[in-house]
Amino acid sequence: MTKLFVDDIEVEVPPGTSVLQACEVAGKEIPRFCYHERLSVAGNCRMCLVEVEKAPKPIASCAYPVAEGMKVFTDTPMVRNARRGVMEFLLINHPLDCPICDQGGECDLQDQAVAYGKDGSRFHEQKRAVKDKYVGPLIKTIMTRCIHCTRCIRFATEVAGVPELGATGRGETMEVGTYVEKALTTELSGNLIDICPVGALTSRPYAFVSRPWELTKTDSVDVLDAVGAAIRIDTRGPEVLRILPRTNEDVNEEWLGDRSRFAFDGLKRKRLDRPWIRRDGTLKQATWAEAFGAIATRLKGVSGDAIGAVAGDLADAESIVALKDLMAGLGSQNLDCRQDGAALDATRRDFYVFGAGIAGIDHADALVIIGSNPRVEAPVLNARIRKRTLAGHFPVGFIGPAGTDLTYAATHLGEGPSAIAAAASVLEGAKNPMVLIGRGALARPDGAAIAAAAWALLRGVDGLRPDWNGFCVLHQFGGQVGALDLGFVPGPQGRNLGGMLGGGVEALWLLGADGFDPALIGADTFVIYQGHHGDRAASRADVILPGAAYTEKDGTYVNTEGRAQLGRAALAPPGEAREDWRILRAASAALGVTLPYDSIEAVRARLAAVNPLFGADFAPVGCDDPAGPAGDPAAIADAAFVLPIAVYWQADSISRASDTMAECAQVYAPAPALAAE
């Protein structure tokens, strides 16, 4: 450790630490524009100047390493004058349009100009003007405000892995852009808004909609992919105006995927806000009492064997356990949550979760990806894999469609599961090998064999130990793991989704289940659709029960690594829509099998009773039993993998209702990164 003094405060930091980081350890705030702790050091804004004893001039603390016995001063006349001078230079060409700037109220330049700047300027020349650049449908640019901190360039190159931003020209003529005007081909572009310290890059959908102090802020979790990123939902009145990431080092660090960030306008379109009943072949509005009465009448006399239920990909754990209990009360074992038909063995948790944990990627030293494109299925998780590859000594093998751009170097081993055996060469010698297997690989007729082959691959390289489980299943949405944890799969005498379709049951209860083709449902099957959007399955329903979206209810969601997290209601459901577990509780009373809970606390107690993991702290799943999931590794077929998400921007019912996501799909559909899906 290196010992130094910051304003006479003694601190010890590891060798190689920058002076800026040492000052933060000492509790001193250092202003900065170009420096960001997750990006490489640029040292070009000079706002972080401090004084070091015996140094002839102020030094840029972000790029200066500490030394033994160094004495640093952060608030001397020299430092104050230097910072004022730097701020004066930065504002020479800045338009100073704070009253009308859409970044006003949360602008680093504005805050630091007040805190560290001076009250006047000696420059009276004409300010320069820079043409705004087009970088896609999500980012609004006003490049006259740009102070050339290069954060956006470094983020695009280092984190997103899409080196499409850069600077052209020198001095006063320097401009940041894409050189050839084009939309940024990354699923993480919204993070540029967060890291831009001025109003040069702002949210196009949010521009001039609201000021930050007008918003009600609610901490929650994202469910539009399976990472379970920590988010903040900003609302005004009855409407979500934006969604921002929160920092969670173990899950999403501080990043958020574009669909999770920008699909919120889909929350107010195509909504189900009142019950509907099909009469004479047409869906007509009804009351809750009429809807429950129609269900009770139709199910009267129907045996439990002829009733089935399917849980959707965005369902919260509370509604899933309520639906499971309702089906048990009706005598049904026909349950399924695997709309894609994925061969997930639910008998052991380590067969269906991301065993090493998301943070475990940082400790892995070899990776094989089977039938998945994490760039599209989980952009934030993919950025973590990229960060690990940049750290070095991390070979990556990929089995899937040729030409897939993962944003990092990967050895293409083959297009089909027959290449799994050859993947051992990538993992050999690794202390913590990892195999990432996507749901697309498991949603095939030979899915169980593929899972067994991947498990056998890891077992052969000692990747399954009590302290390390390298078998990592990457799910696609936030409600998928929770349903498996609750055992929402067919009972011993039950039918799976395939068995329930095509007339396999007389009545089918769909809890937000839009992930399969409703045309496969038998013509005589009575369909109850409970959900928040009039998406695919709602048009086939005989009774529609309007539920709440994830922003409108308190709910528990389990991410792909098995971490249970609480989502919180940011606003009320529209119209007559209600929280899903409450709907199921009311329906159970109408059906004569009243569920034994009347509060969210009682439902959560039931969750913990069904699976104690819902009441326990999260810990990555180790592997104490090397016996693999059901399936014969030798039974794999030769067919090439087909990646499951064809268009990232419209992968769920909320994003399919979003105009912003529709525009993105139109812009990016021809892009090579998505055309390969």
Coordinates of N, CA and C in Angstrom, one line a residue, residues 417-490:
P417 N -25.0 -28.2 -32.5 CA -24.5 -28.8 -31.2 C -23.5 -29.9 -31.4
S418 N -23.2 -30.3 -32.6 CA -22.1 -31.3 -32.8 C -20.8 -30.7 -32.5
A419 N -20.7 -29.4 -32.4 CA -19.4 -28.7 -32.1 C -19.2 -28.7 -30.6
I420 N -20.1 -29.1 -29.7 CA -19.9 -29.0 -28.3 C -18.7 -29.8 -27.8
A421 N -18.5 -31.0 -28.4 CA -17.4 -31.8 -28.0 C -16.1 -31.1 -28.3
A422 N -16.0 -30.3 -29.4 CA -14.7 -29.6 -29.7 C -14.5 -28.5 -28.8
A423 N -15.5 -28.0 -28.1 CA -15.4 -26.9 -27.2 C -14.5 -27.1 -26.0
A424 N -14.2 -28.4 -25.8 CA -13.3 -28.7 -24.6 C -11.9 -28.1 -24.8
S425 N -11.5 -27.9 -26.1 CA -10.2 -27.2 -26.3 C -10.1 -25.8 -25.8
V426 N -11.3 -25.1 -25.8 CA -11.3 -23.8 -25.3 C -11.2 -23.7 -23.7
L427 N -11.8 -24.7 -23.1 CA -11.9 -24.7 -21.6 C -10.8 -25.4 -20.9
E428 N -10.0 -26.2 -21.6 CA -8.9 -27.0 -21.0 C -7.9 -26.1 -20.3
G429 N -7.6 -26.4 -19.1 CA -6.6 -25.7 -18.3 C -7.2 -24.5 -17.6
A430 N -8.5 -24.2 -17.8 CA -9.1 -23.1 -17.1 C -9.4 -23.5 -15.6
K431 N -9.2 -22.6 -14.7 CA -9.5 -22.8 -13.3 C -11.0 -22.7 -13.1
N432 N -11.6 -21.7 -13.7 CA -13.1 -21.4 -13.6 C -13.7 -21.4 -15.0
P433 N -13.9 -22.5 -15.6 CA -14.5 -22.5 -16.9 C -16.0 -22.2 -16.8
M434 N -16.5 -21.7 -17.9 CA -17.9 -21.3 -17.9 C -18.5 -21.7 -19.3
V435 N -19.7 -22.2 -19.2 CA -20.5 -22.5 -20.4 C -21.8 -21.7 -20.3
L436 N -22.0 -20.9 -21.3 CA -23.3 -20.1 -21.3 C -24.2 -20.7 -22.4
I437 N -25.3 -21.2 -22.0 CA -26.2 -21.8 -22.9 C -27.5 -21.1 -22.9
G438 N -28.0 -20.7 -24.1 CA -29.2 -19.9 -24.3 C -30.4 -20.7 -24.4
R439 N -31.5 -20.0 -24.2 CA -32.8 -20.8 -24.3 C -33.1 -21.2 -25.7
G440 N -32.5 -20.5 -26.6 CA -32.7 -20.9 -28.0 C -32.1 -22.3 -28.3
A441 N -31.0 -22.6 -27.6 CA -30.4 -23.9 -27.7 C -31.2 -25.0 -27.1
L442 N -32.0 -24.6 -26.0 CA -32.8 -25.6 -25.3 C -34.2 -25.8 -25.8
A443 N -34.6 -24.8 -26.7 CA -36.0 -24.9 -27.2 C -36.0 -25.6 -28.5
R444 N -35.4 -26.8 -28.6 CA -35.3 -27.6 -29.8 C -35.8 -29.0 -29.4
P445 N -36.1 -29.8 -30.3 CA -36.5 -31.2 -30.0 C -35.4 -31.9 -29.2
D446 N -34.1 -31.6 -29.5 CA -33.0 -32.2 -28.8 C -32.5 -31.3 -27.7
G447 N -33.3 -30.4 -27.1 CA -32.8 -29.5 -26.1 C -32.3 -30.2 -24.9
A448 N -33.0 -31.2 -24.4 CA -32.5 -31.9 -23.2 C -31.1 -32.6 -23.5
A449 N -30.9 -33.1 -24.7 CA -29.6 -33.7 -25.0 C -28.5 -32.6 -25.0
I450 N -28.9 -31.4 -25.5 CA -27.9 -30.3 -25.6 C -27.5 -29.9 -24.2
A451 N -28.5 -29.8 -23.3 CA -28.2 -29.4 -21.9 C -27.3 -30.5 -21.2
A452 N -27.6 -31.7 -21.5 CA -26.8 -32.8 -20.9 C -25.4 -32.8 -21.5
A453 N -25.2 -32.5 -22.8 CA -23.9 -32.4 -23.4 C -23.1 -31.3 -22.8
A454 N -23.7 -30.1 -22.6 CA -23.0 -29.0 -22.0 C -22.6 -29.3 -20.6
W455 N -23.4 -29.9 -19.9 CA -23.1 -30.3 -18.5 C -21.9 -31.3 -18.5
A456 N -21.9 -32.3 -19.4 CA -20.8 -33.2 -19.5 C -19.5 -32.5 -19.9
L457 N -19.6 -31.5 -20.8 CA -18.5 -30.8 -21.2 C -17.8 -30.1 -20.0
L458 N -18.6 -29.5 -19.1 CA -18.1 -28.8 -17.9 C -17.5 -29.8 -16.9
R459 N -18.2 -30.9 -16.8 CA -17.8 -32.0 -15.8 C -16.4 -32.5 -16.3
G460 N -16.2 -32.5 -17.6 CA -14.9 -33.1 -18.0 C -13.7 -32.1 -17.8
V461 N -14.0 -30.8 -17.6 CA -12.9 -29.9 -17.3 C -12.9 -29.3 -15.9
D462 N -13.6 -30.1 -15.0 CA -13.7 -29.7 -13.6 C -14.3 -28.3 -13.4
G463 N -15.4 -28.1 -14.2 CA -16.1 -26.8 -14.0 C -17.3 -26.9 -13.2
L464 N -17.5 -28.0 -12.5 CA -18.7 -28.2 -11.6 C -18.2 -28.6 -10.2
R465 N -18.1 -27.6 -9.3 CA -17.5 -27.9 -8.0 C -18.4 -27.2 -7.0
P466 N -18.3 -27.5 -5.7 CA -19.1 -26.8 -4.7 C -18.8 -25.3 -4.7
D467 N -17.6 -24.9 -5.1 CA -17.3 -23.5 -5.0 C -17.4 -22.8 -6.4
W468 N -17.8 -23.6 -7.4 CA -17.9 -23.0 -8.8 C -18.8 -23.8 -9.6
N469 N -19.8 -23.2 -10.2 CA -20.7 -23.9 -11.1 C -20.7 -23.1 -12.4
G470 N -20.0 -23.7 -13.4 CA -19.9 -23.0 -14.6 C -21.0 -23.2 -15.6
F471 N -22.0 -23.9 -15.2 CA -23.2 -24.2 -16.1 C -24.1 -23.0 -16.0
C472 N -24.2 -22.1 -17.0 CA -24.9 -20.9 -16.9 C -26.0 -20.8 -18.0
V473 N -27.2 -20.9 -17.5 CA -28.3 -20.7 -18.5 C -28.7 -19.3 -18.5
L474 N -28.8 -18.7 -19.8 CA -29.2 -17.3 -19.9 C -30.6 -17.3 -20.4
H475 N -31.5 -16.8 -19.5 CA -32.9 -16.6 -19.8 C -33.1 -15.3 -20.5
Q476 N -34.3 -15.1 -20.9 CA -34.6 -13.9 -21.8 C -35.4 -12.8 -21.1
F477 N -36.2 -13.2 -20.1 CA -37.1 -12.2 -19.5 C -37.1 -12.4 -18.0
G478 N -37.6 -11.4 -17.3 CA -37.5 -11.3 -15.8 C -38.4 -12.2 -15.1
G479 N -39.5 -12.9 -15.7 CA -40.4 -13.7 -15.0 C -40.1 -15.2 -15.1
Q480 N -39.1 -15.5 -15.9 CA -38.9 -17.0 -16.3 C -38.3 -17.8 -15.1
V481 N -37.3 -17.3 -14.4 CA -36.7 -18.1 -13.4 C -37.6 -18.2 -12.2
G482 N -38.3 -17.2 -11.8 CA -39.2 -17.2 -10.7 C -40.3 -18.3 -10.8
A483 N -40.8 -18.5 -12.1 CA -41.8 -19.5 -12.3 C -41.2 -20.9 -12.1
L484 N -40.0 -21.1 -12.5 CA -39.3 -22.4 -12.3 C -39.0 -22.6 -10.9
D485 N -38.6 -21.6 -10.1 CA -38.4 -21.7 -8.7 C -39.7 -22.1 -8.0
L486 N -40.8 -21.7 -8.5 CA -42.1 -22.0 -7.8 C -42.7 -23.3 -8.3
G487 N -42.0 -24.0 -9.2 CA -42.4 -25.3 -9.7 C -43.6 -25.2 -10.6
F488 N -43.7 -24.1 -11.4 CA -44.8 -24.0 -12.3 C -44.5 -24.8 -13.6
V489 N -44.5 -26.1 -13.4 CA -44.3 -27.0 -14.5 C -45.2 -28.2 -14.3
P490 N -45.5 -29.0 -15.3 CA -46.5 -30.1 -15.2 C -46.2 -31.0 -14.0

